[in-house]
Coordinates of C-alpha atoms in Angstrom, one line a residue:
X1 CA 0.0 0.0 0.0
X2 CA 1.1 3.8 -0.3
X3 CA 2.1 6.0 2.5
X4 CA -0.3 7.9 4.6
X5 CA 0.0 10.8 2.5
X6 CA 0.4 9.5 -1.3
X7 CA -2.8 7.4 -0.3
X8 CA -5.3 10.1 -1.5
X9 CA -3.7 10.4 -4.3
X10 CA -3.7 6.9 -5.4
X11 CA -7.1 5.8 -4.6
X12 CA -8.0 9.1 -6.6
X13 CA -6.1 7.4 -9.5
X14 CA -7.6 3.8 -9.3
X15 CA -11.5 5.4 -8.7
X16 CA -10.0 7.3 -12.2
X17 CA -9.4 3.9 -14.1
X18 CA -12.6 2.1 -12.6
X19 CA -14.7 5.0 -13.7
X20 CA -12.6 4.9 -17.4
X21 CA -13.0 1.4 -17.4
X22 CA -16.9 1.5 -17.0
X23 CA -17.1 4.3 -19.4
X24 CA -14.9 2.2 -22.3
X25 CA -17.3 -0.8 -21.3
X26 CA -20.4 1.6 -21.6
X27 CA -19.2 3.4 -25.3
X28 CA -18.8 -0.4 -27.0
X29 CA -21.1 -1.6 -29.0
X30 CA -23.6 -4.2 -28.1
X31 CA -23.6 -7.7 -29.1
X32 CA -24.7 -10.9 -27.8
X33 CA -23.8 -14.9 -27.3
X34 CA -25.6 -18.0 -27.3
X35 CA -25.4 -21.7 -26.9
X36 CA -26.7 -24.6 -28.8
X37 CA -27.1 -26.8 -26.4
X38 CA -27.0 -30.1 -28.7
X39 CA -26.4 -33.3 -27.3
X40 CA -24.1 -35.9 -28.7
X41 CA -27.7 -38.2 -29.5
X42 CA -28.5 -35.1 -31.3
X43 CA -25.4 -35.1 -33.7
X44 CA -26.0 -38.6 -34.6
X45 CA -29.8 -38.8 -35.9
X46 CA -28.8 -35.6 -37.9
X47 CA -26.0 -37.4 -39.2
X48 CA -27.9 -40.8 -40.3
X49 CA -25.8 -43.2 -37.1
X50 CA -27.0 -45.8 -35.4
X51 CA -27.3 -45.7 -31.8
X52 CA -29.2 -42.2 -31.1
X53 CA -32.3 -43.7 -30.2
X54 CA -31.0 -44.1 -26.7
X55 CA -30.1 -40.3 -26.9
X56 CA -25.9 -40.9 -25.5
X57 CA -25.3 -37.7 -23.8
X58 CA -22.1 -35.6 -22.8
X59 CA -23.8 -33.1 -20.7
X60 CA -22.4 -33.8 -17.3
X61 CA -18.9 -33.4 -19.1
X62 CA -19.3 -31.0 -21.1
X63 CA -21.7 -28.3 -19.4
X64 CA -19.0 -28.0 -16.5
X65 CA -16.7 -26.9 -18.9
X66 CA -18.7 -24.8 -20.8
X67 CA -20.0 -22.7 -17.6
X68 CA -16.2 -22.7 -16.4
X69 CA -15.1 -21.2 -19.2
X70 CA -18.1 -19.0 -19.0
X71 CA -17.4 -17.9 -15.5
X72 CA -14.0 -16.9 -16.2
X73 CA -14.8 -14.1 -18.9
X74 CA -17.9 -13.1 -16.7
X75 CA -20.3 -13.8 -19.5
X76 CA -24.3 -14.2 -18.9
X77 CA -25.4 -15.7 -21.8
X78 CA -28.5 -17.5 -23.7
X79 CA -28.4 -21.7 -23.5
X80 CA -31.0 -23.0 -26.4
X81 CA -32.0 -26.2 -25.1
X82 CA -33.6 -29.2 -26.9
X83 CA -36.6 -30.4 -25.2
X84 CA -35.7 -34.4 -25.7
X85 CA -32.9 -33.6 -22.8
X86 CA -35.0 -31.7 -20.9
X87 CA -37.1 -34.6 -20.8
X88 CA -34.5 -37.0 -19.7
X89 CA -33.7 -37.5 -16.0
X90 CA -29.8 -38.3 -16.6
X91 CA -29.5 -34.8 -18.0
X92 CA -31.0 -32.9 -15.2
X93 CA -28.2 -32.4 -13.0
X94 CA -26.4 -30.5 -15.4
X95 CA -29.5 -28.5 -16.8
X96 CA -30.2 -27.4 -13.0
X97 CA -26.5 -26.0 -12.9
X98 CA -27.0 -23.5 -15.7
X99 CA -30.0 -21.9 -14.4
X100 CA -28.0 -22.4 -10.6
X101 CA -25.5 -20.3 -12.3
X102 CA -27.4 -17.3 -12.1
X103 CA -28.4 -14.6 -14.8
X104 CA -27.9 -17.2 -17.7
X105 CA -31.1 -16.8 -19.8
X106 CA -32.8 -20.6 -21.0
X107 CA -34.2 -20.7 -24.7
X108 CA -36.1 -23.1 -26.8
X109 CA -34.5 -25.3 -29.3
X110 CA -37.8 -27.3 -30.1
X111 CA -37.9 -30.5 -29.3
X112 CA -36.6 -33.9 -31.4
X113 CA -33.8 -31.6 -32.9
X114 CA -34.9 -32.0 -36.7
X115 CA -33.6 -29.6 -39.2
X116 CA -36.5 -30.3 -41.2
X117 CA -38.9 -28.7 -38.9
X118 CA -39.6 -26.2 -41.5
X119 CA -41.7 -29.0 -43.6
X120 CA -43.7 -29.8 -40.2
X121 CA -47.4 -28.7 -40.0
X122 CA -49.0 -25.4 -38.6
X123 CA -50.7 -28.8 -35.5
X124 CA -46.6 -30.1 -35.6
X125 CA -45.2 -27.1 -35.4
X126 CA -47.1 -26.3 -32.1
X127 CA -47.0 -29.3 -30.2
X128 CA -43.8 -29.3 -31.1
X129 CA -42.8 -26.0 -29.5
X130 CA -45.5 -26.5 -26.6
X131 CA -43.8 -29.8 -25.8
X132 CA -40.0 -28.2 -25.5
X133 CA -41.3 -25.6 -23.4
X134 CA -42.9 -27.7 -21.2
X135 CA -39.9 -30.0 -20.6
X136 CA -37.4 -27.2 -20.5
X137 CA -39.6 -25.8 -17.5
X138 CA -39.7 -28.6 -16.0
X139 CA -36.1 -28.8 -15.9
X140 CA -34.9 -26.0 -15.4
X141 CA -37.5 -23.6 -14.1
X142 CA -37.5 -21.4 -17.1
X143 CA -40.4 -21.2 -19.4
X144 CA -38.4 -19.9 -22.6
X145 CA -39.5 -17.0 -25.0
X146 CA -36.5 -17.2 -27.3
X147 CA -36.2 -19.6 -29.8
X148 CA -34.0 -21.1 -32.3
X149 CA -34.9 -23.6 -34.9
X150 CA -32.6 -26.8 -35.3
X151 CA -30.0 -26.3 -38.2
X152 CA -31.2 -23.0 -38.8
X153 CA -34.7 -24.2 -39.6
X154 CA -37.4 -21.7 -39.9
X155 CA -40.6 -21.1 -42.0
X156 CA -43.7 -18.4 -41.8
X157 CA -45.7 -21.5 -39.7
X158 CA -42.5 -21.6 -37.3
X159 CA -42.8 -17.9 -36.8
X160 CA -45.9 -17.1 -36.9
X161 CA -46.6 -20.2 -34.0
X162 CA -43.7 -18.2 -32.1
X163 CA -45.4 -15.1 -32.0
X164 CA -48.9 -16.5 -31.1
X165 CA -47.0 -18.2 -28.2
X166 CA -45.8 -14.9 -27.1
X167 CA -41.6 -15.3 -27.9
X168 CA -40.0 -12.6 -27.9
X169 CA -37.7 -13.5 -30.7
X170 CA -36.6 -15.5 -33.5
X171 CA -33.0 -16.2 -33.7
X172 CA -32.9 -19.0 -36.5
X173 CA -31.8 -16.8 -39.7
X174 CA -28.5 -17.7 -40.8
X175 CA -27.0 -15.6 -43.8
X176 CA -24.3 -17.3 -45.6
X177 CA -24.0 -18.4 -49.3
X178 CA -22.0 -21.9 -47.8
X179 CA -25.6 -23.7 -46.4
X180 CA -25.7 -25.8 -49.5
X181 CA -21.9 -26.6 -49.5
X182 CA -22.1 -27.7 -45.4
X183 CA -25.0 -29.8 -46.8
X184 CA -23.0 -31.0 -49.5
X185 CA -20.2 -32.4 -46.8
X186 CA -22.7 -34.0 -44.8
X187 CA -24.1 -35.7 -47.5
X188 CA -20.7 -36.8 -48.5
X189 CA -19.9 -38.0 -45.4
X190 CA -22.9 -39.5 -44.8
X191 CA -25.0 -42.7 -46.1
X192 CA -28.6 -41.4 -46.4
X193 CA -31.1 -43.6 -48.1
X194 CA -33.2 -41.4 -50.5
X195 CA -36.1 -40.4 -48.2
X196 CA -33.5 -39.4 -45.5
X197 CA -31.8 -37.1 -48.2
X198 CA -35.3 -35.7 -48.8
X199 CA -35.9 -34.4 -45.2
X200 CA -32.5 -32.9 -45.2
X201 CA -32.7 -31.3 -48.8
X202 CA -32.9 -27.8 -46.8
X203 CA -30.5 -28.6 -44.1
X204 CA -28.3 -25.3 -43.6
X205 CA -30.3 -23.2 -46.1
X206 CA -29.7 -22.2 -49.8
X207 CA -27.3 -20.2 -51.4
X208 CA -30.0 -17.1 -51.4
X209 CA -29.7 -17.1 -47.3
X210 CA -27.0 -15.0 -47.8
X211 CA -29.0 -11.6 -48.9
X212 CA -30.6 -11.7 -45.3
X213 CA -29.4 -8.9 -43.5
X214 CA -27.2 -9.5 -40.6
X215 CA -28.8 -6.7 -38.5
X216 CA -31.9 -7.0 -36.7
X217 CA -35.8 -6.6 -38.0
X218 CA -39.2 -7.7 -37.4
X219 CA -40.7 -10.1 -39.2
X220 CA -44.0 -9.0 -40.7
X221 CA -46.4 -11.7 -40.2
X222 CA -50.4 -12.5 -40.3
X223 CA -50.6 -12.4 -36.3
X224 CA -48.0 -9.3 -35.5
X225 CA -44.5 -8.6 -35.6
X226 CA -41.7 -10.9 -34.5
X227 CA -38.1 -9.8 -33.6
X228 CA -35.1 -11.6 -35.9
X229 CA -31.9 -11.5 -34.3
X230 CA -30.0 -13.4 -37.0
X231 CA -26.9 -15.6 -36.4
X232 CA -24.2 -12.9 -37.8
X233 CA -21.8 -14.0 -40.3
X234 CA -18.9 -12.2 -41.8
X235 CA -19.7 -9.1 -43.4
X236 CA -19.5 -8.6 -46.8
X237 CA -18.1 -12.3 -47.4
X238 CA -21.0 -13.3 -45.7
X239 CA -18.9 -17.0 -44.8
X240 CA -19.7 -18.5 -41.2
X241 CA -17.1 -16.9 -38.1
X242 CA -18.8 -19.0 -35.2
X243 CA -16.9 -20.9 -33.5
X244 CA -17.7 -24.2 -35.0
X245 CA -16.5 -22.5 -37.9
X246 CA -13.0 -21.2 -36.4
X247 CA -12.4 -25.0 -34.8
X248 CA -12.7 -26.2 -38.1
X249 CA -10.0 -23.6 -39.6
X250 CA -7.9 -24.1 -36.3
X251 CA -7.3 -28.0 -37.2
X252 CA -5.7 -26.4 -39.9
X253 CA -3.7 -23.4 -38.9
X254 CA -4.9 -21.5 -35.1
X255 CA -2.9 -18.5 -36.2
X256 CA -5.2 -18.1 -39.5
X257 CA -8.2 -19.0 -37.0
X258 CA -7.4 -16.4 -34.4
X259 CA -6.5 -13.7 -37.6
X260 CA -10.0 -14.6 -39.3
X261 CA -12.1 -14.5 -36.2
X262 CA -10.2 -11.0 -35.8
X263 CA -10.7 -9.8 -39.1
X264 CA -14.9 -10.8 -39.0
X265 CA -14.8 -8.6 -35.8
X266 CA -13.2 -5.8 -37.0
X267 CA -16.0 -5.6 -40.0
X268 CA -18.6 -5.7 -37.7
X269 CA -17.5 -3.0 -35.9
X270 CA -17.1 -0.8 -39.2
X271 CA -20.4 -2.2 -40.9
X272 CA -22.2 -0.9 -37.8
X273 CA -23.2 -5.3 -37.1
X274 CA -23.7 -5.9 -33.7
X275 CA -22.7 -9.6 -33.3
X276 CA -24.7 -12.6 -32.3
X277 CA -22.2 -15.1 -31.8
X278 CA -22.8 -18.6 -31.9
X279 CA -21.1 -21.6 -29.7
X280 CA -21.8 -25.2 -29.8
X281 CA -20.9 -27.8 -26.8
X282 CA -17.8 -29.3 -29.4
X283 CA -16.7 -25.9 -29.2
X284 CA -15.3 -27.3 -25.9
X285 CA -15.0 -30.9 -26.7
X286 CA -12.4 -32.4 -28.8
X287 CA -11.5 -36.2 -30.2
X288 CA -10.5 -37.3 -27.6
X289 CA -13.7 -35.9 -25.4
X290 CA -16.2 -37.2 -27.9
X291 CA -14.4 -40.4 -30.8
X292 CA -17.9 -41.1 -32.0
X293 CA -18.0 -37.8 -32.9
X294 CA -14.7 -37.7 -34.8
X295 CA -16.2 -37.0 -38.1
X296 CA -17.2 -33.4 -37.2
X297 CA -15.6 -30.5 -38.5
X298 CA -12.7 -29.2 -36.0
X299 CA -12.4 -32.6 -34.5
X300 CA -8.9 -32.8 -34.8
X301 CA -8.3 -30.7 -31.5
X302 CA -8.0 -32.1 -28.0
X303 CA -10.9 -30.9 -25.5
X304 CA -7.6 -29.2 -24.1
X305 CA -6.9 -27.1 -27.2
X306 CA -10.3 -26.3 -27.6
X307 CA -10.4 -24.5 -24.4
X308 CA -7.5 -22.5 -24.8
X309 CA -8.6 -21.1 -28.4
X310 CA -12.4 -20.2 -27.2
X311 CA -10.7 -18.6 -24.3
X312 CA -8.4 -16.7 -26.6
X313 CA -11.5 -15.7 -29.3
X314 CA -14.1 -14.8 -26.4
X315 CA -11.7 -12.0 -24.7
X316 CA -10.7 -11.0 -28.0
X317 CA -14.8 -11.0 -28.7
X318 CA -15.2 -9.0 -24.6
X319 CA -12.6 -6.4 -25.8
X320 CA -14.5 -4.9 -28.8
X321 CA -18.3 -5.2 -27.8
X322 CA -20.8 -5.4 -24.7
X323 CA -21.9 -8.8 -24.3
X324 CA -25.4 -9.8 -23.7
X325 CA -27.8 -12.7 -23.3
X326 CA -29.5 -12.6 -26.2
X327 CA -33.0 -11.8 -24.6
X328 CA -31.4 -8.6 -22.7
X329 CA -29.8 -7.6 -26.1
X330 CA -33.2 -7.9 -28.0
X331 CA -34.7 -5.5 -25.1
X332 CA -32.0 -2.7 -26.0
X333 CA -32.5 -3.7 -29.8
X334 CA -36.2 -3.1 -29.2
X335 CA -35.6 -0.2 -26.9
X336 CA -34.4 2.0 -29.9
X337 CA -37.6 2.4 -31.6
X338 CA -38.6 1.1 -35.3
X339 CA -36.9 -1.8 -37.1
X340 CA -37.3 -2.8 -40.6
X341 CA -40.1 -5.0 -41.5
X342 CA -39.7 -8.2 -43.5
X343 CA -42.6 -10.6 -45.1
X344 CA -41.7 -14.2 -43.7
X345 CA -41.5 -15.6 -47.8
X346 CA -39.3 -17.9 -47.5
X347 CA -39.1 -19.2 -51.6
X348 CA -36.6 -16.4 -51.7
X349 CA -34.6 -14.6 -49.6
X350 CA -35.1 -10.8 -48.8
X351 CA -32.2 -8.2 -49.7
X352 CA -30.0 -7.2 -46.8
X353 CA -30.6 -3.1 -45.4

């Protein structure tokens, strides 16, 4: 400590940098992060294995990590959980620690986990998101009004059964030209019989996903309006900088994955985006966590290495904006007055603001 009488002085100073600091914290620009909860079962049926009918789950190793790695950047966020887990007693433990955690928000990520719920029925569609909500209360002690659709999958009955439910938001909207070519790999990697193929003809959108805008609107629908807060990709390139995304690049090189996760920040900032970043549970699980798994993109990395790059990429990601749960950040989004309107026609896709 200081002398007697240097201690004014210095307590002046560090009341100074606490009050700078909160003011640098204040002037950045908003953004927000969010967790697909999906469970190793969940991986599998997308995929086409055998086995996921007994839903295998990695929850009580993986949400420990998750929520540590959580803690140590200080970050409330928004966990989108799939209602099948919810359901299940062996997962309950580690969905009771999320909300235990305090000021994490609990979202809706239907409930089976299909990509193709855009093909269900206006009846499906509902007891569908009825039946995740339910579980996921049950579970947790959240009823969710946030919502995101399995593999990005969304359609004018999905949204306009959100807003009759009374969500807040949407976040399903994915823009990026590279849906077909993850669909592609899958399919590749994959040994679909023909009617499998079919449901998963519209798995991670179409090339004209990439004219949605990356900023926030309202979907104009029959019933109201509905907040989108899409799932930002880079802009201009309009490629994919979550953090699936960046583990697949850092199998490769993590100095090209660090630069590019960087360089989609820096663009944000200077396009006026405010980010809503995406993480997955194999963001923190590698190989050797999960070898069923192996086949996934960034798989390559040890649980270990994992840790250290999201580590590296969220304070890089604290640094340049104010991170939110996703349901606080919609509140300031809505907060500011009008947003653009959009009609929910999904045979094309509507041209970015």
């Amino acid at each position: 400590l200081p002398t007697r009488a240097a201690r004014p002085a210095f307590f002046a100073l560090r009341l100074t940098t606490r009050t700078a600091t909160v003011a640098a914290d204040y002037n950045k620009p908003k953004a927000n992060l969010s967790l697909d909860l999906d469970n190793q079962w969940a991986y599998m049926k997308t995929h086409g294995d055998e086995g996921w009918q007994s839903f295998p789950s990695y929850f009580d190793l993986a949400v420990p990590r998750i929520l540590d790695v959580l803690a140590r950047h200080n970050f409330k966020i928004t966990f989108f959980i799939v209602g099948q887990d919810a359901a299940l007693e062996k997962n309950h433990a580690a969905l009771r620690s999320i909300a235990a955690a305090g000021g994490h928000e609990i979202a809706n990520h239907s409930f089976h986990h299909e990509p193709w719920l855009h093909l269900y029925t206006a009846e499906d569609v509902n007891a569908e998101i009825a039946r995740a909500e339910d579980a996921i209360a049950a579970a947790t002690g959240v009823r969710p009004t946030g919502f995101r659709g399995p593999g990005f999958s969304v359609s004018e009955t999905v949204l306009e059964t959100l807003k009759a439910r009374g969500y807040a938001y949407d976040a399903s909207t994915f823009p990026t030209f590279l849906g077909p070519v993850a669909r592609a790999y899958y399919f590749f990697n994959s040994n679909f019989s023909k009617e499998e193929r079919e449901k998963r003809r519209s798995l991670y959108g179409t090339i004209s996903d990439g004219l949605r805008s990356l900023k926030p609107y309202e979907w104009q629908l029959k019933n109201g309006a509905l907040l989108e807060l899409p799932v930002t990709t880079m802009p201009v390139a309009r490629v994919p900088f979550h953090l699936s995304y960046v583990m697949y690049l850092a199998g490769y090189s993590p100095a090209v994955a660090r630069t590019y996760f960087k360089t989609a920040l820096r663009l944000c900032r200077l396009r006026g985006v405010e980010p809503s970043l995406l993480l997955h549970p194999l963001d923190f699980l590698g190989g050797d966590d999960v070898p069923a798994l192996g086949y996934f993109p960034g798989m390559k990395l040890s649980g270990a290495e994992k840790v250290a790059l999201v580590d590296t990429l969220l304070a890089a990601y604290a640094a340049r904006f104010e991170v939110l749960p996703m349901g606080a950040h919609a509140r300031a989004v809505k907060e500011r007055g009008a947003l653009p309107r959009r009609a929910a026609d999904f045979r094309h896709a509507v041209a970015a603001a």
